[in-house]
Amino acid sequence: MFEALKPQPADKIIALIAAYAADPREGKIDLGVGVYRDDSGTTPIMRAVRAAETANLQAETTKTYNRLIGDAAYLAAVKPLAVGDTVDLARVTASQAPGGTGALHCLFELCKLARPGARYWISDPSWPNHEAILRHMGLPIAKYPYYDEATGAVDFDAMMAALDDVQEGDIVILHGCCHNPTGANLDLTQWAALTTHAALRGWVPLIDLAYLGLGDGLEEDAAGYRSMVSRLPESMIGLSFSKNFGLYRDRAGAAIVVAETPEDAGMAEGALAAINRLNYSFAPHHSAAIVATVLGDADLTADWQAELKDMRERVTGLRVALAEALKRETNSDRFNFIAEHRGMFSRLGLTPAEVETLRAEHGIYMVGDSRMNIAGFHPDDIDRFAKAVAKTIRP
Ligand code: LMR
């Protein structure tokens, strides 16, 4: 039967990991997959994560099954982190999930059960896996414009105009902060306008929250989507701890549902547990236990937040240096937006051919739409990178 299979298209982001590794050139620059790196080029295990992992290893007494919905301490810690203190937690349920992808997949399945006819609105552009997962699940996709290449900002008028076609009960996927791939983010006024629109039109937001704390701060990054969640009867959050806890390969995430009533939340919890049973029974415990231990201990939480702040400030500093270097080398303001954006990504606005030239001639790897992982830069790379970009775009 396997002869019937067709070759699968390579994932454009994940394929870059192998392509970069296979490149023998000295001085190559990896701006591909979204992982944080420090100045030594390492993706570190965070101090609090290491401490919690060590403590858990000693304290653990069993490997027996946990609950289908997930570890109680983990979920108790994750819910307030996600929704803040303005939502009655009796209306909130959550399921442990294997990373952000697992959380989104689980929430899409929940929506499929609850609202079989819903369409799923994603930003154009968005993280490519949104569309890929929805297609794989056979769910109808609609897109709203999001980014204005000319200004490097959110094209909010175009976004709102497109959302006028949303039907009651449709699901609108929004990036909670640090938009992937553009780095351009909604401001508080725009979140408020979207909330009013959702309340009037009856669409349900699904917040993809993979970069909390990597923009302007944990509270600052959460303010917009939390205000939306606190004002609407129903919403969902797909949470990932891959980036802000550095738990990439260990897979810690959560599918969070804010329901209109505690009774509805109970129904959603039962459905989430059933979905887990059908997919993989139990999400991996190890990484969730690390998060629970860190968030359950004031000192570890403080240390996690301090290290996250250092990571965020490193990225913000790189943004400023990059924008300055590109301004100098291209003698233009074309790339100033990089300093304004937040999170790990920005799109340079180059053509696929220019991206390929950067790879072939300069050993610089980025996604084909010219998305760069800013956290992948070493400070010493920036001048060379800016010169290479200037040379590549020169008419
Ligand atoms: C990315 O966008 O690079 C990350 O979210 C990694 C991934 O899974 O695509």
Short mmCIF file of C-alpha atoms and ligand atoms in Angstrom, two decimals:
data_model
loop_
_atom_site.label_atom_id
_atom_site.label_comp_id
_atom_site.label_asym_id
_atom_site.label_seq_id
_atom_site.Cartn_x
_atom_site.Cartn_y
_atom_site.Cartn_z
CA MET A 1 0.00 0.00 0.00
CA PHE A 2 2.83 2.43 0.68
CA GLU A 3 3.59 2.73 -3.02
CA ALA A 4 0.40 4.78 -3.19
CA LEU A 5 1.94 7.51 -1.07
CA LYS A 6 3.04 10.72 -2.72
CA PRO A 7 6.14 12.66 -1.65
CA GLN A 8 5.16 15.22 0.96
CA PRO A 9 6.16 18.84 0.50
CA ALA A 10 8.99 19.73 2.86
CA ASP A 11 8.08 22.08 5.70
CA LYS A 12 9.77 25.30 4.64
CA ILE A 13 10.90 26.21 8.14
CA ILE A 14 11.99 22.81 9.43
CA ALA A 15 13.82 22.01 6.15
CA LEU A 16 16.16 24.92 6.87
CA ILE A 17 17.57 23.16 9.94
CA ALA A 18 19.04 20.35 7.80
CA ALA A 19 20.05 22.66 4.94
CA TYR A 20 21.99 24.90 7.32
CA ALA A 21 23.64 21.93 9.07
CA ALA A 22 24.78 20.52 5.72
CA ASP A 23 26.44 23.79 4.64
CA PRO A 24 30.21 23.46 5.26
CA ARG A 25 30.95 27.19 4.95
CA GLU A 26 32.56 29.04 7.84
CA GLY A 27 30.62 32.08 8.97
CA LYS A 28 27.22 30.89 7.76
CA ILE A 29 24.32 32.63 9.52
CA ASP A 30 21.21 30.73 10.64
CA LEU A 31 18.11 32.94 10.73
CA GLY A 32 15.73 30.08 9.94
CA VAL A 33 13.76 28.18 12.54
CA GLY A 34 12.50 30.22 15.48
CA VAL A 35 14.78 29.25 18.33
CA TYR A 36 16.43 31.65 20.74
CA ARG A 37 20.23 31.74 20.77
CA ASP A 38 22.59 33.51 23.12
CA ASP A 39 25.76 35.37 22.12
CA SER A 40 27.68 32.09 21.98
CA GLY A 41 25.21 30.73 19.44
CA THR A 42 23.75 28.26 21.93
CA THR A 43 20.08 27.66 22.66
CA PRO A 44 20.49 27.52 26.44
CA ILE A 45 18.65 25.45 28.99
CA MET A 46 17.26 28.19 31.21
CA ARG A 47 18.58 28.26 34.79
CA ALA A 48 15.16 27.78 36.41
CA VAL A 49 14.37 24.94 34.01
CA ARG A 50 17.63 23.17 34.90
CA ALA A 51 16.96 23.62 38.63
CA ALA A 52 13.37 22.39 38.37
CA GLU A 53 14.37 19.44 36.22
CA THR A 54 17.04 18.40 38.70
CA ALA A 55 14.67 18.75 41.65
CA ASN A 56 11.91 16.83 39.88
CA LEU A 57 14.29 13.99 39.02
CA GLN A 58 15.05 13.53 42.70
CA ALA A 59 11.47 13.99 43.90
CA GLU A 60 9.69 11.86 41.33
CA THR A 61 8.36 8.62 42.80
CA THR A 62 6.35 7.12 39.95
CA LYS A 63 5.88 7.09 36.21
CA THR A 64 2.32 5.86 36.33
CA TYR A 65 -0.37 7.46 34.19
CA ASN A 66 -1.61 10.90 35.06
CA ARG A 67 -5.00 12.37 34.05
CA LEU A 68 -6.09 12.47 30.40
CA ILE A 69 -6.61 16.22 30.68
CA GLY A 70 -3.10 16.66 32.08
CA ASP A 71 -1.14 17.27 35.24
CA ALA A 72 -3.20 19.17 37.84
CA ALA A 73 -0.35 21.35 39.14
CA TYR A 74 0.69 22.27 35.60
CA LEU A 75 -2.80 23.26 34.54
CA ALA A 76 -3.41 25.20 37.75
CA ALA A 77 -0.26 27.24 37.05
CA VAL A 78 -0.88 27.71 33.35
CA LYS A 79 -4.45 29.05 33.45
CA PRO A 80 -3.76 32.27 35.41
CA LEU A 81 -0.54 32.83 33.46
CA ALA A 82 -2.56 32.79 30.26
CA VAL A 83 -5.73 34.67 31.19
CA GLY A 84 -4.57 36.89 34.07
CA ASP A 85 -6.83 37.82 36.95
CA THR A 86 -9.77 39.39 35.13
CA VAL A 87 -11.50 36.14 34.15
CA ASP A 88 -13.28 33.89 36.65
CA LEU A 89 -11.14 30.74 36.57
CA ALA A 90 -14.29 28.63 36.98
CA ARG A 91 -14.99 29.54 33.33
CA VAL A 92 -11.52 28.41 32.25
CA THR A 93 -10.46 24.90 31.45
CA ALA A 94 -7.20 23.69 29.97
CA SER A 95 -5.64 20.56 28.62
CA GLN A 96 -1.96 19.76 28.70
CA ALA A 97 -0.69 19.45 25.13
CA PRO A 98 2.56 18.49 23.43
CA GLY A 99 3.80 21.97 22.53
CA GLY A 100 2.04 24.74 20.66
CA THR A 101 1.29 22.62 17.60
CA GLY A 102 -0.33 19.99 19.82
CA ALA A 103 -2.39 22.67 21.57
CA LEU A 104 -3.64 24.17 18.31
CA HIS A 105 -4.45 20.76 16.87
CA CYS A 106 -6.42 19.89 19.99
CA LEU A 107 -8.36 23.19 19.88
CA PHE A 108 -9.15 22.76 16.18
CA GLU A 109 -10.55 19.31 16.98
CA LEU A 110 -12.62 20.79 19.79
CA CYS A 111 -14.01 23.45 17.43
CA LYS A 112 -14.76 20.77 14.85
CA LEU A 113 -16.87 18.94 17.44
CA ALA A 114 -18.58 22.05 18.78
CA ARG A 115 -19.05 24.03 15.54
CA PRO A 116 -18.91 21.68 12.53
CA GLY A 117 -19.68 24.46 10.01
CA ALA A 118 -17.17 27.04 11.24
CA ARG A 119 -14.56 28.61 8.99
CA TYR A 120 -11.07 29.22 10.34
CA TRP A 121 -9.64 32.67 9.67
CA ILE A 122 -5.90 33.08 9.63
CA SER A 123 -3.77 36.13 9.05
CA ASP A 124 -2.14 36.58 5.67
CA PRO A 125 0.71 35.92 6.21
CA SER A 126 0.74 33.59 9.18
CA TRP A 127 2.85 30.81 10.64
CA PRO A 128 2.64 28.28 7.77
CA ASN A 129 1.65 25.44 10.08
CA HIS A 130 -1.72 27.11 10.78
CA GLU A 131 -2.81 26.56 7.21
CA ALA A 132 -1.06 23.18 6.96
CA ILE A 133 -2.80 21.74 10.03
CA LEU A 134 -6.22 23.09 9.04
CA ARG A 135 -5.82 21.66 5.52
CA HIS A 136 -4.71 18.32 6.94
CA MET A 137 -7.84 18.28 9.09
CA GLY A 138 -10.04 19.21 6.13
CA LEU A 139 -11.26 22.40 7.82
CA PRO A 140 -12.32 25.42 5.74
CA ILE A 141 -9.79 28.25 5.75
CA ALA A 142 -10.34 31.95 5.15
CA LYS A 143 -7.68 34.65 5.32
CA TYR A 144 -7.59 38.23 6.50
CA PRO A 145 -4.88 40.62 5.30
CA TYR A 146 -2.60 41.58 8.14
CA TYR A 147 0.62 43.21 7.11
CA ASP A 148 1.41 46.32 5.11
CA GLU A 149 4.77 45.72 3.42
CA ALA A 150 5.08 49.43 2.61
CA THR A 151 4.89 50.63 6.20
CA GLY A 152 6.03 47.50 8.06
CA ALA A 153 2.94 47.84 10.26
CA VAL A 154 -0.35 45.99 10.70
CA ASP A 155 -2.80 46.86 7.90
CA PHE A 156 -5.64 47.15 10.35
CA ASP A 157 -8.17 48.72 7.99
CA ALA A 158 -7.74 45.87 5.51
CA MET A 159 -7.93 43.33 8.34
CA MET A 160 -11.19 44.75 9.67
CA ALA A 161 -12.68 45.03 6.19
CA ALA A 162 -11.99 41.33 5.57
CA LEU A 163 -13.37 40.33 8.95
CA ASP A 164 -16.70 41.87 7.95
CA ASP A 165 -17.26 38.62 6.05
CA VAL A 166 -16.90 36.49 9.17
CA GLN A 167 -20.01 34.46 9.96
CA GLU A 168 -21.33 34.00 13.47
CA GLY A 169 -19.50 31.08 15.06
CA ASP A 170 -16.42 31.30 12.81
CA ILE A 171 -13.06 30.93 14.50
CA VAL A 172 -10.56 33.78 14.07
CA ILE A 173 -6.96 32.86 14.83
CA LEU A 174 -4.98 35.77 16.24
CA HIS A 175 -1.34 35.87 17.33
CA GLY A 176 -1.37 36.89 21.01
CA CYS A 177 1.90 38.78 20.63
CA CYS A 178 5.10 38.71 18.54
CA HIS A 179 3.34 37.96 15.24
CA ASN A 180 4.96 35.15 13.28
CA PRO A 181 6.25 35.82 10.60
CA THR A 182 5.97 39.63 10.46
CA GLY A 183 6.87 40.90 13.95
CA ALA A 184 4.18 43.60 13.52
CA ASN A 185 1.72 43.53 16.41
CA LEU A 186 -1.74 44.78 17.25
CA ASP A 187 -1.86 47.71 19.66
CA LEU A 188 -4.32 47.96 22.55
CA THR A 189 -6.75 50.11 20.57
CA GLN A 190 -6.80 47.55 17.77
CA TRP A 191 -7.36 44.69 20.23
CA ALA A 192 -10.28 46.67 21.67
CA ALA A 193 -11.79 47.26 18.21
CA LEU A 194 -11.45 43.56 17.38
CA THR A 195 -13.11 42.66 20.66
CA THR A 196 -16.08 44.91 19.91
CA HIS A 197 -16.32 43.36 16.43
CA ALA A 198 -16.23 39.82 17.85
CA ALA A 199 -18.90 40.69 20.43
CA LEU A 200 -21.18 42.15 17.76
CA ARG A 201 -20.61 39.49 15.12
CA GLY A 202 -20.32 36.41 17.31
CA TRP A 203 -16.97 35.08 16.14
CA VAL A 204 -14.71 33.24 18.53
CA PRO A 205 -11.04 34.17 18.89
CA LEU A 206 -8.39 31.49 19.09
CA ILE A 207 -5.19 33.09 20.36
CA ASP A 208 -1.94 31.46 19.29
CA LEU A 209 0.38 32.29 22.20
CA ALA A 210 3.85 30.97 21.45
CA TYR A 211 6.05 33.96 22.33
CA LEU A 212 4.65 35.40 25.57
CA GLY A 213 7.35 37.49 27.26
CA LEU A 214 9.58 37.79 24.23
CA GLY A 215 8.09 41.08 22.99
CA ASP A 216 7.87 43.83 25.61
CA GLY A 217 7.36 41.78 28.81
CA LEU A 218 5.05 39.11 30.19
CA GLU A 219 2.33 41.55 31.26
CA GLU A 220 2.82 43.92 28.33
CA ASP A 221 2.59 41.11 25.77
CA ALA A 222 -0.54 39.71 27.43
CA ALA A 223 -2.44 43.00 27.83
CA GLY A 224 -4.13 43.07 24.42
CA TYR A 225 -5.36 39.50 24.13
CA ARG A 226 -6.24 39.32 27.85
CA SER A 227 -8.47 42.37 27.51
CA MET A 228 -10.22 40.61 24.62
CA VAL A 229 -10.59 37.35 26.55
CA SER A 230 -11.97 39.18 29.59
CA ARG A 231 -14.68 40.93 27.55
CA LEU A 232 -15.96 38.03 25.43
CA PRO A 233 -18.10 35.06 26.48
CA GLU A 234 -15.93 32.50 24.68
CA SER A 235 -12.34 32.31 23.52
CA MET A 236 -9.44 29.88 23.27
CA ILE A 237 -5.69 30.08 23.74
CA GLY A 238 -3.11 27.70 22.24
CA LEU A 239 -0.13 28.13 24.54
CA SER A 240 3.43 27.01 23.94
CA PHE A 241 6.37 26.98 26.34
CA SER A 242 8.87 26.10 23.61
CA LYS A 243 10.36 29.59 23.36
CA ASN A 244 9.77 31.33 26.68
CA PHE A 245 10.90 28.29 28.71
CA GLY A 246 13.27 27.01 26.01
CA LEU A 247 11.57 23.60 26.12
CA TYR A 248 11.45 23.12 22.35
CA ARG A 249 12.08 19.39 22.01
CA ASP A 250 10.43 18.47 25.31
CA ARG A 251 7.00 19.75 24.15
CA ALA A 252 5.05 21.67 26.78
CA GLY A 253 1.86 23.43 25.75
CA ALA A 254 -1.75 23.89 26.72
CA ALA A 255 -5.10 24.09 24.97
CA ILE A 256 -7.03 26.64 27.02
CA VAL A 257 -10.76 27.29 26.75
CA VAL A 258 -12.60 30.23 28.28
CA ALA A 259 -16.27 29.26 28.23
CA GLU A 260 -19.36 31.33 28.90
CA THR A 261 -20.26 29.38 32.07
CA PRO A 262 -18.52 26.94 34.41
CA GLU A 263 -20.90 24.26 33.07
CA ASP A 264 -19.76 24.89 29.49
CA ALA A 265 -16.15 24.79 30.70
CA GLY A 266 -16.85 21.37 32.21
CA MET A 267 -18.25 20.12 28.90
CA ALA A 268 -15.20 21.48 27.06
CA GLU A 269 -12.90 19.77 29.57
CA GLY A 270 -14.59 16.43 28.97
CA ALA A 271 -14.26 16.87 25.21
CA LEU A 272 -10.59 17.86 25.49
CA ALA A 273 -9.85 14.78 27.59
CA ALA A 274 -11.65 12.58 25.04
CA ILE A 275 -9.71 14.17 22.17
CA ASN A 276 -6.45 13.48 24.02
CA ARG A 277 -7.46 9.84 24.51
CA LEU A 278 -8.06 9.48 20.78
CA ASN A 279 -4.83 11.18 19.76
CA TYR A 280 -2.14 10.06 22.18
CA SER A 281 -3.86 9.43 25.55
CA PHE A 282 -1.43 11.34 27.76
CA ALA A 283 0.69 14.38 26.88
CA PRO A 284 4.38 14.13 27.86
CA HIS A 285 4.81 14.80 31.57
CA HIS A 286 8.47 15.75 31.90
CA SER A 287 8.37 19.26 30.46
CA ALA A 288 4.98 20.11 31.97
CA ALA A 289 6.34 19.13 35.38
CA ILE A 290 9.26 21.50 34.86
CA VAL A 291 6.90 24.39 34.09
CA ALA A 292 4.72 23.49 37.10
CA THR A 293 7.74 23.42 39.41
CA VAL A 294 9.06 26.76 38.15
CA LEU A 295 5.69 28.51 38.32
CA GLY A 296 4.94 26.95 41.71
CA ASP A 297 8.08 28.35 43.34
CA ALA A 298 8.52 32.11 43.85
CA ASP A 299 12.33 32.05 43.56
CA LEU A 300 12.35 29.92 40.43
CA THR A 301 9.62 32.06 38.89
CA ALA A 302 11.65 35.20 39.60
CA ASP A 303 14.75 33.65 38.05
CA TRP A 304 12.80 32.48 34.99
CA GLN A 305 11.39 35.97 34.53
CA ALA A 306 14.85 37.55 34.93
CA GLU A 307 16.38 35.27 32.32
CA LEU A 308 13.44 35.79 29.99
CA LYS A 309 13.97 39.54 30.35
CA ASP A 310 17.63 39.13 29.37
CA MET A 311 16.60 37.09 26.32
CA ARG A 312 14.00 39.66 25.30
CA GLU A 313 16.44 42.53 25.72
CA ARG A 314 19.04 40.73 23.68
CA VAL A 315 16.57 40.39 20.80
CA THR A 316 15.45 44.02 21.09
CA GLY A 317 19.08 45.15 21.11
CA LEU A 318 19.81 43.09 18.01
CA ARG A 319 16.81 44.68 16.31
CA VAL A 320 18.17 48.18 16.91
CA ALA A 321 21.68 47.23 15.76
CA LEU A 322 20.32 45.52 12.68
CA ALA A 323 18.10 48.44 11.66
CA GLU A 324 21.06 50.84 12.10
CA ALA A 325 23.42 48.65 10.08
CA LEU A 326 20.90 48.21 7.26
CA LYS A 327 20.22 51.96 7.21
CA ARG A 328 23.94 52.64 6.92
CA GLU A 329 24.68 50.00 4.28
CA THR A 330 21.61 50.62 2.11
CA ASN A 331 21.58 54.35 2.69
CA SER A 332 17.82 54.18 3.17
CA ASP A 333 15.12 53.98 5.80
CA ARG A 334 13.63 50.90 4.16
CA PHE A 335 14.46 48.61 7.09
CA ASN A 336 13.74 50.95 10.01
CA PHE A 337 10.66 48.87 10.88
CA ILE A 338 12.92 46.12 12.25
CA ALA A 339 13.61 48.21 15.36
CA GLU A 340 9.89 48.83 15.88
CA HIS A 341 8.82 45.20 15.60
CA ARG A 342 8.72 42.82 18.55
CA GLY A 343 9.34 39.13 19.05
CA MET A 344 11.72 36.81 17.31
CA PHE A 345 10.76 37.52 13.70
CA SER A 346 10.60 40.20 11.05
CA ARG A 347 10.28 39.89 7.32
CA LEU A 348 12.89 41.79 5.37
CA GLY A 349 10.61 42.21 2.36
CA LEU A 350 13.00 40.56 -0.11
CA THR A 351 11.97 38.45 -3.10
CA PRO A 352 12.45 34.66 -2.99
CA ALA A 353 15.25 35.11 -5.55
CA GLU A 354 17.02 37.59 -3.24
CA VAL A 355 16.62 35.21 -0.30
CA GLU A 356 18.19 32.49 -2.44
CA THR A 357 21.09 34.79 -3.38
CA LEU A 358 21.74 35.46 0.31
CA ARG A 359 21.88 31.73 0.93
CA ALA A 360 23.94 30.76 -2.12
CA GLU A 361 26.43 33.63 -2.11
CA HIS A 362 26.64 34.61 1.55
CA GLY A 363 25.62 31.52 3.55
CA ILE A 364 22.68 33.39 5.12
CA TYR A 365 19.66 31.20 5.81
CA MET A 366 16.15 32.61 6.21
CA VAL A 367 12.67 31.44 5.26
CA GLY A 368 11.74 31.97 1.58
CA ASP A 369 9.35 34.82 2.43
CA SER A 370 12.42 36.61 3.91
CA ARG A 371 11.41 35.93 7.52
CA MET A 372 14.44 36.25 9.79
CA ASN A 373 14.80 34.84 13.26
CA ILE A 374 16.39 37.90 14.86
CA ALA A 375 17.40 35.80 17.89
CA GLY A 376 19.66 33.79 15.56
CA PHE A 377 22.08 36.70 15.03
CA HIS A 378 25.44 36.89 16.69
CA PRO A 379 26.28 40.60 17.19
CA ASP A 380 29.41 40.09 15.07
CA ASP A 381 27.26 38.90 12.14
CA ILE A 382 25.31 42.10 11.77
CA ASP A 383 27.67 44.20 9.66
CA ARG A 384 28.38 41.37 7.28
CA PHE A 385 24.68 40.60 7.04
CA ALA A 386 23.80 44.23 6.29
CA LYS A 387 26.51 44.45 3.60
CA ALA A 388 25.24 41.22 2.02
CA VAL A 389 21.65 42.51 1.97
CA ALA A 390 22.76 45.84 0.48
CA LYS A 391 24.74 44.05 -2.23
CA THR A 392 21.82 41.70 -2.98
CA ILE A 393 19.15 44.40 -3.37
CA ARG A 394 21.36 46.85 -5.27
CA PRO A 395 19.76 47.53 -8.67
C1 LMR B 1 9.03 28.82 13.79
O1 LMR B 1 8.07 29.45 13.34
O2 LMR B 1 10.16 28.86 13.31
C2 LMR B 1 8.84 28.00 15.02
O3 LMR B 1 7.55 28.18 15.51
C3 LMR B 1 9.19 26.58 14.82
C4 LMR B 1 8.17 25.84 14.02
O4 LMR B 1 7.69 24.82 14.53
O5 LMR B 1 7.84 26.23 12.90
#
